[in-house]
GROMACS .gro file of C-alpha atoms in nm:
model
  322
    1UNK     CA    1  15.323  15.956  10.997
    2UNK     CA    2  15.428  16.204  11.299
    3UNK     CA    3  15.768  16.265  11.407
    4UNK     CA    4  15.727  16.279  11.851
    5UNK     CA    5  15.873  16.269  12.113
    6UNK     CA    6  15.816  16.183  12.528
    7UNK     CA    7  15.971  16.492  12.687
    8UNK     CA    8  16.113  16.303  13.003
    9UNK     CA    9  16.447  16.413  12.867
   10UNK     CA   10  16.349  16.789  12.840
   11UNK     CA   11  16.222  16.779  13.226
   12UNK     CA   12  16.507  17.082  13.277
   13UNK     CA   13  16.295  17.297  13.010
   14UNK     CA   14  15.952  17.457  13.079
   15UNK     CA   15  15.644  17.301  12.879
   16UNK     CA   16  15.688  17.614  12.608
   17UNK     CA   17  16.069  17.564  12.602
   18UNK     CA   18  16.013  17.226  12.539
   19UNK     CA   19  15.799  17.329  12.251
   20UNK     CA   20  16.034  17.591  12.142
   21UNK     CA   21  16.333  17.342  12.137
   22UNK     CA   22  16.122  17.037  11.959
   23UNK     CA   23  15.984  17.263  11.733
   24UNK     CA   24  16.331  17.414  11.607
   25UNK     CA   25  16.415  17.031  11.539
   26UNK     CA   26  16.141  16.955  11.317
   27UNK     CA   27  15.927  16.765  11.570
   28UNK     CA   28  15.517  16.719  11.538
   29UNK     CA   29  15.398  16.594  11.843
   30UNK     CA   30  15.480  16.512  12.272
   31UNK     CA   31  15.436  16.266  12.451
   32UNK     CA   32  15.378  16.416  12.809
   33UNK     CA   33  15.428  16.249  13.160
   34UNK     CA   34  15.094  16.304  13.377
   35UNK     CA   35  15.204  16.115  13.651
   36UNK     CA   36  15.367  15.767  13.741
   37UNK     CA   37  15.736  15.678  13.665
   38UNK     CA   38  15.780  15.953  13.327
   39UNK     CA   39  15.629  16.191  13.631
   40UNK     CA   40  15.431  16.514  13.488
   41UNK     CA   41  15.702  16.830  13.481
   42UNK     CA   42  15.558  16.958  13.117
   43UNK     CA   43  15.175  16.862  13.212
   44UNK     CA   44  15.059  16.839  13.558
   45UNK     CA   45  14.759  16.624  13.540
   46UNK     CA   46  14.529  16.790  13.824
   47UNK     CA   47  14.639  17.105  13.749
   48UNK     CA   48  14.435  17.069  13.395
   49UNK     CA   49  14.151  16.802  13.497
   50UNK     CA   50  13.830  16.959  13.455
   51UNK     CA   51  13.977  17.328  13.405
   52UNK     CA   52  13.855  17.438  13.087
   53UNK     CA   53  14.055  17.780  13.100
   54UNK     CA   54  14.378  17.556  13.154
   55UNK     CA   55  14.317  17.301  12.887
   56UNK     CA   56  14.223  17.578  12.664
   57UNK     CA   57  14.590  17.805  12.727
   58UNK     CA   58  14.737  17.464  12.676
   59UNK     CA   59  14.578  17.433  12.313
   60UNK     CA   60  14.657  17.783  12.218
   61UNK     CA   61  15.043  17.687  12.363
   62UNK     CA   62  15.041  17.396  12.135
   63UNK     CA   63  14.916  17.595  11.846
   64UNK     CA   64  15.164  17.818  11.854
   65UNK     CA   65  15.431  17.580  11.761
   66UNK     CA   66  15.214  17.383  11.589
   67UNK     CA   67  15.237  17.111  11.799
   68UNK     CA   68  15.016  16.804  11.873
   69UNK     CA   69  15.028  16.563  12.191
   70UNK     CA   70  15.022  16.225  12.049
   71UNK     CA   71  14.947  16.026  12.411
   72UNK     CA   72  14.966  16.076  12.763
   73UNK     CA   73  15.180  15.888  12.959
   74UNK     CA   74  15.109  15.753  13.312
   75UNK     CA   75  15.332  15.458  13.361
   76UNK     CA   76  15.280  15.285  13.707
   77UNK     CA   77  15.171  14.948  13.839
   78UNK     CA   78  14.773  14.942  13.957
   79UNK     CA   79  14.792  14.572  13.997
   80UNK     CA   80  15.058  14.652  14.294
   81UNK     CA   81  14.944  14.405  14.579
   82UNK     CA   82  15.048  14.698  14.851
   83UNK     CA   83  14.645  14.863  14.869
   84UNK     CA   84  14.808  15.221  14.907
   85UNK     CA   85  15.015  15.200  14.605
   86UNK     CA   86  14.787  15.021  14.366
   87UNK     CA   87  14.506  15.266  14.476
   88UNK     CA   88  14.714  15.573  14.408
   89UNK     CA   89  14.803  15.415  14.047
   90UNK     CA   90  14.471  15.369  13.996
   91UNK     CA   91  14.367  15.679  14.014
   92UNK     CA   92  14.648  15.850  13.816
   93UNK     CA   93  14.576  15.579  13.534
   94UNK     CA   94  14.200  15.703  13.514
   95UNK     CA   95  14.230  16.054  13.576
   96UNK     CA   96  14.474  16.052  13.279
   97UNK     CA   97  14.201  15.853  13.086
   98UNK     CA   98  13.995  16.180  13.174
   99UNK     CA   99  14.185  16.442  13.100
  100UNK     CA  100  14.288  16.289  12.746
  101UNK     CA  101  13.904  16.229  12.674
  102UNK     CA  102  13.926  16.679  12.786
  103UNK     CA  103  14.186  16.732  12.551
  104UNK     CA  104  14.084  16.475  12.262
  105UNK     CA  105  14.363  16.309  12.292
  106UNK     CA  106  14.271  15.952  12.167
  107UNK     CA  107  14.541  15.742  12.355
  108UNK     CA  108  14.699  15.678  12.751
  109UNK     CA  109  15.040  15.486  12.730
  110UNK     CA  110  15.082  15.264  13.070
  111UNK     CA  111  15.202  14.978  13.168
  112UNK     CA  112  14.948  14.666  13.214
  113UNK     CA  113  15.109  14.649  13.562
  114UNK     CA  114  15.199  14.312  13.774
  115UNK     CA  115  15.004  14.128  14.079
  116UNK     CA  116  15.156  13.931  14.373
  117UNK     CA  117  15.165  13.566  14.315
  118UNK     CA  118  14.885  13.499  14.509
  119UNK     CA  119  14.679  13.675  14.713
  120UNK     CA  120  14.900  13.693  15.039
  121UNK     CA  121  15.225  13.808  14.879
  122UNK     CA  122  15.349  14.149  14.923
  123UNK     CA  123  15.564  14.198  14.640
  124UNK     CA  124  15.474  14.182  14.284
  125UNK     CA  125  15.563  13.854  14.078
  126UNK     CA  126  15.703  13.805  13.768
  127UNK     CA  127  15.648  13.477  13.637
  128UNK     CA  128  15.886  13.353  13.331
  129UNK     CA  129  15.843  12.961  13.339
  130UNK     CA  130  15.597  12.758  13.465
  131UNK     CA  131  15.765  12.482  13.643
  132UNK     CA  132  15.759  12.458  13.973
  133UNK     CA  133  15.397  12.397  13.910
  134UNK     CA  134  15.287  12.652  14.181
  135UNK     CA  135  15.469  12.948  13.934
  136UNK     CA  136  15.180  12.826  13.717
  137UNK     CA  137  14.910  12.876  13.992
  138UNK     CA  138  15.080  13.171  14.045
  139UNK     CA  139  15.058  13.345  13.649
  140UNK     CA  140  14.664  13.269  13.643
  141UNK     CA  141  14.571  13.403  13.972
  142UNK     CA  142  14.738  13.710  13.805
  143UNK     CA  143  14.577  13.732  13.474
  144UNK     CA  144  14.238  13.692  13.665
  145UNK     CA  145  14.316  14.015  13.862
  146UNK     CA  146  14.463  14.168  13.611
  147UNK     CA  147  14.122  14.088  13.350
  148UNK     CA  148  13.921  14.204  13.616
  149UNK     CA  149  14.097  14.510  13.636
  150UNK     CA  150  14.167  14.616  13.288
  151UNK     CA  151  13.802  14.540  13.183
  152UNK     CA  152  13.672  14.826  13.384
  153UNK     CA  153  13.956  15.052  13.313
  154UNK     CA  154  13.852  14.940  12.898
  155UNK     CA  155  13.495  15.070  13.031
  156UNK     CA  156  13.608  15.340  13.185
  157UNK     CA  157  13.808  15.480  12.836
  158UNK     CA  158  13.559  15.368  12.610
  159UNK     CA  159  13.351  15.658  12.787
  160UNK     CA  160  13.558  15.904  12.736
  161UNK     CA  161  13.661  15.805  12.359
  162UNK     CA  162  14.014  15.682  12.465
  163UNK     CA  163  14.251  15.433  12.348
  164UNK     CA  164  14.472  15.246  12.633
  165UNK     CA  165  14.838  15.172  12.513
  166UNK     CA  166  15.031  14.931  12.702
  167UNK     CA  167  15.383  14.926  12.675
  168UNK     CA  168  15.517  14.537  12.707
  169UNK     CA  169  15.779  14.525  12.922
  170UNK     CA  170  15.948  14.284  13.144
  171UNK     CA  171  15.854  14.306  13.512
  172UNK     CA  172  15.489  14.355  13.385
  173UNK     CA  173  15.233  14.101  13.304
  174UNK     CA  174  15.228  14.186  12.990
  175UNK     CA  175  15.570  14.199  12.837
  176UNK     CA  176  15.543  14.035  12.447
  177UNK     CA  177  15.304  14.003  12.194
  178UNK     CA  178  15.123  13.729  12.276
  179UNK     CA  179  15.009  13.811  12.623
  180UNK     CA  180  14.910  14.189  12.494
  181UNK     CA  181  14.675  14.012  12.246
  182UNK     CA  182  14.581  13.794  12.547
  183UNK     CA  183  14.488  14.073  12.753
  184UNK     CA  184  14.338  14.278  12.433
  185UNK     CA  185  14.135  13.936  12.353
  186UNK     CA  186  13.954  13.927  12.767
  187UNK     CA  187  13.933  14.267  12.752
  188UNK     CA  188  13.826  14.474  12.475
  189UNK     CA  189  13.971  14.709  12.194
  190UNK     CA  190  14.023  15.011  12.371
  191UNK     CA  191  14.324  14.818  12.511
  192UNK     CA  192  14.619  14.755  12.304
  193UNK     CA  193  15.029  14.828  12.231
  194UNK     CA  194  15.240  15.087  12.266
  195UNK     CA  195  15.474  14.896  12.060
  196UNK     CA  196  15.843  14.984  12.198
  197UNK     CA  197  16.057  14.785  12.046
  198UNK     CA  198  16.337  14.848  12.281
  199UNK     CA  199  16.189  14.552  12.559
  200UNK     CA  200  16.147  14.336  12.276
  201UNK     CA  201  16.513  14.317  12.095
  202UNK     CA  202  16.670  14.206  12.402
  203UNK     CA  203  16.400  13.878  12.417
  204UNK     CA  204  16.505  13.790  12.113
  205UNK     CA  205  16.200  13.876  11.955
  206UNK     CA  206  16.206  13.991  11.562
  207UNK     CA  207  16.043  14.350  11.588
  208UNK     CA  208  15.908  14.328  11.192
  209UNK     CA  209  15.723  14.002  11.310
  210UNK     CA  210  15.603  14.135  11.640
  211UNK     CA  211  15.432  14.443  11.447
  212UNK     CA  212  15.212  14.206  11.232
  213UNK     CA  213  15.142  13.972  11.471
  214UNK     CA  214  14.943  14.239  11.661
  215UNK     CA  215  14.921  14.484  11.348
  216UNK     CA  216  14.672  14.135  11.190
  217UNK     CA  217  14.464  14.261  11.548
  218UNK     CA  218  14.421  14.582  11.495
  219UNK     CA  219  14.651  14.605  11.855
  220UNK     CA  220  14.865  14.844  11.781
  221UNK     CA  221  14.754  15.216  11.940
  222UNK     CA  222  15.063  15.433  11.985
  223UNK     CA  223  15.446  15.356  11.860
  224UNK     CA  224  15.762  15.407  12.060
  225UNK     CA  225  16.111  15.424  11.833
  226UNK     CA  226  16.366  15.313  12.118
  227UNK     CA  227  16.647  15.112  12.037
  228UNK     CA  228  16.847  14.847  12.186
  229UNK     CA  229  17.208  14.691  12.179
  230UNK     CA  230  17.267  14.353  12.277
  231UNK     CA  231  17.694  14.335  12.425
  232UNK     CA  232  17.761  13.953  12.277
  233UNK     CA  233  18.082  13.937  12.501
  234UNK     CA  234  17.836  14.000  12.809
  235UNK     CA  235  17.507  13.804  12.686
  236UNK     CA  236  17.727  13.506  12.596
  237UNK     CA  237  17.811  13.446  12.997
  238UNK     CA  238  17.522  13.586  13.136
  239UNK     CA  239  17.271  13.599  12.906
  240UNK     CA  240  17.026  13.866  12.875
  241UNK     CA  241  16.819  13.872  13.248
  242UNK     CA  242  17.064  14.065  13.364
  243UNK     CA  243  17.015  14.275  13.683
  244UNK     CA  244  17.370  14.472  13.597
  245UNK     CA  245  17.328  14.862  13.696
  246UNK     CA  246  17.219  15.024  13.407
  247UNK     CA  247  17.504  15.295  13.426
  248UNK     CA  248  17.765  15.016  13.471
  249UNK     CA  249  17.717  14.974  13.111
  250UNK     CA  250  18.071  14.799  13.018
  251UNK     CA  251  17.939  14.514  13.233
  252UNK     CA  252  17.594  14.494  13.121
  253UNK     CA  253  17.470  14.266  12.807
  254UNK     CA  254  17.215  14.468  12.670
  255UNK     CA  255  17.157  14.872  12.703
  256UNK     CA  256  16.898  15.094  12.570
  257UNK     CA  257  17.053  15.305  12.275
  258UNK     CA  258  16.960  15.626  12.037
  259UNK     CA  259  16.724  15.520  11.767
  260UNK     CA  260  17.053  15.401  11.474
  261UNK     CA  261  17.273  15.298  11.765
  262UNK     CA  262  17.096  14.995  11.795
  263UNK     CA  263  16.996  14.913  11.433
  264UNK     CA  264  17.074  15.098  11.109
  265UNK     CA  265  16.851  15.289  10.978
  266UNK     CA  266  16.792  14.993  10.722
  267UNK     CA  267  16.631  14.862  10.991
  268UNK     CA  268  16.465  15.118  11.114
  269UNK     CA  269  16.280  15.166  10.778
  270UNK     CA  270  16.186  14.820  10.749
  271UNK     CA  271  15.996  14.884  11.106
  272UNK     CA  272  15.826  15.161  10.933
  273UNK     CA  273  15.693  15.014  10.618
  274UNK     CA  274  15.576  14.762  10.798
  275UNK     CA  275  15.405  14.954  11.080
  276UNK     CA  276  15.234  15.116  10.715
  277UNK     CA  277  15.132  14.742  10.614
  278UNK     CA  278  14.945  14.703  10.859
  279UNK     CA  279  14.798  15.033  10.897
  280UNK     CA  280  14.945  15.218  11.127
  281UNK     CA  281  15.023  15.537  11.049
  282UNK     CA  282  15.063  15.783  11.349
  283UNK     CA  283  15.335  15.950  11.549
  284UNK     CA  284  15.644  15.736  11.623
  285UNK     CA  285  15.720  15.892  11.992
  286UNK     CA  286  16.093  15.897  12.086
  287UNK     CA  287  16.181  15.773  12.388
  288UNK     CA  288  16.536  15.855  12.476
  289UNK     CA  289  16.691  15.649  12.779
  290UNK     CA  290  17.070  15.598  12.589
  291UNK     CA  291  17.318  15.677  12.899
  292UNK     CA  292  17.604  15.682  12.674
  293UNK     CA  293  17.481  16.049  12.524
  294UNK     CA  294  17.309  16.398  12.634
  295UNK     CA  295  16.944  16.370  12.615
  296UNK     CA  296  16.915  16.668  12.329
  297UNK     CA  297  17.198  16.478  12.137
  298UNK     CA  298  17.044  16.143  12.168
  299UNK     CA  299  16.693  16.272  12.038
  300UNK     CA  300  16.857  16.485  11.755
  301UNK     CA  301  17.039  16.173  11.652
  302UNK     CA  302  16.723  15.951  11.653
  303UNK     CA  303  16.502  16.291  11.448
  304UNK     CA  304  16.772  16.310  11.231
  305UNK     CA  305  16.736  15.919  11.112
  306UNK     CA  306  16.358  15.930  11.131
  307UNK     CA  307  16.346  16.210  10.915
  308UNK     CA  308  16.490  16.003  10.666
  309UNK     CA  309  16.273  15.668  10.746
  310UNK     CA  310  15.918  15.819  10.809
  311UNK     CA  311  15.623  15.838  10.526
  312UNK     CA  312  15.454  16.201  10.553
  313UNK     CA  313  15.204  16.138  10.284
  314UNK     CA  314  14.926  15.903  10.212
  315UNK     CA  315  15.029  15.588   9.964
  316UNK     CA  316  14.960  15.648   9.626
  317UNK     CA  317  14.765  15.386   9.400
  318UNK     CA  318  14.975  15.122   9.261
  319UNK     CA  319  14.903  15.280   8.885
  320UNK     CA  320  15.162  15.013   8.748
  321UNK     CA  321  14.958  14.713   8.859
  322UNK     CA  322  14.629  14.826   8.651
   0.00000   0.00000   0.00000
């Protein structure tokens, strides 16, 4: 396995002194923003699309510290029902799909985005229950868009040898493991998980669970290690759909945390042995959003556990079982 991370957090650093820094701490791999909501300060999409001399500086850049880029990231919402913004999400999604194809760089991470209710809405719509029975009417007219869509975009990667990795998260359509397997099912294999456990703690789903649920479908393309904490003292009157500022954290029931913050690192190896189980075995990307510490402590925090946790080397045969 790879040790990565997705430079949001180093946005203050050039690309190289990103390198420089990530390098120093042991790191094998980035995660870059092209565009969307991680934005694209270490990797300008256009700026490399179909420039050969670019892409080629940028390999020698990564050689130099050794340095691989795991995914690129172009989080946004093409299923937006406003034209302008859907269009413009759109195209960031599959000129990213491009440029990875470029650099062979097997996966996109993205979100699976989130329609309108219907098709005179002008917001997007996310449905949790399905009573009032028009909520219901509402959640298939989105999964038909939203299968219309992502089969082309599955076309559209499959021609340039990419994998699509969709993060499940809440305010998308597709935020747990059974509607990424839904979506994965209509669609085709080039789509599948970035499996972030972060979204998923505060659902209540068991991560260890989640990962062979979708590991059994061969769904899982790309790994994020983000933790979570759930506050008991907040969930217990509120629960855990809580629209609390995220930096009023004393008042919020669940914040994003540093990789051990969240879960020991008991934990933390269980979700890698059984990532291994079912056959995953590339970079675990951290994604630092903790806003109770420094971005460069909160990812030297989460290396220095991972370290620990991660395999580097292929199994060995089970010699004691001939």
């Amino acid at each position: 396995m790879q040790l990565g991370v997705h430079t949001p957090p180093l946005a203050d650093e050039s690309l190289e002194g990103a390198l420089s820094y990530l390098d120093e701490q042991g790191v094998d791999a980035i995660e870059p923003g092209v565009g969307g909501h991680p934005g694209q300060d270490h990797l300008p999409r256009t700026e490399y699309l179909d420039d050969e001399t670019a892409q080629q500086e940028l390999q020698n850049l990564l050689a130099t510290y050794g340095m691989e880029i795991s995914a690129l990231a172009i989080h946004n919402n093409p299923l937006h029902p406003d034209d302008e913004r859907a269009a413009t999400a759109d195209t960031e999604l599959r000129e990213a799909i491009t440029l990875a194809g470029q650099l062979d760089v097997g996966v996109v991470t993205c979100f699976s985005g989130l329609p309108a209710g219907g098709p005179n809405d002008e917001v997007p719509n996310w449905i949790t229950a399905p009573w009032p029975p028009e909520h219901d009417e509402a959640l298939s007219y989105q999964w038909e868009q939203a299968t219309d869509y992502w089969v082309d975009i599955a076309a559209h990667a499959d021609t340039h040898g990419v994998d699509v990795a969709i993060e499940m998260h809440p305010n998308m359509l597709v935020y747990e493991p059974h509607g990424m397997a839904r979506l994965r099912e209509e669609t085709g294999e080039r789509i599948g998980a970035n499996f972030d456990p972060s979204h998923l703690y505060w659902q209540g789903i068991t991560i260890t669970d989640a990962i062979r649920y979708l590991g059994e479908r061969d769904a899982i393309h790309h790994v994020h290690a983000k933790d979570t904490q759930i506050y008991d003292a907040q969930a217990r009157e509120k629960g855990v759909l809580d629209t609390t500022a995220y930096d009023d954290e004393p008042n919020r029931s669940w914040l994003f945390r540093s990789v051990g913050y969240g879960h020991d690192e008991s934990h933390w190896k269980d979700i890698i042995s059984t990532l291994r189980m079912v056959g995953y075995d590339g970079t675990l990307s951290i994604e630092h959003e903790d806003s109770l510490t420094s971005s460069r402590e909160g990812l030297e925090k989460a290396i220095d556990l991972l370290e620990r946790a991660i395999f580097e080397t292929e199994p060995g045969e089970a010699y004691w079982a001939e």
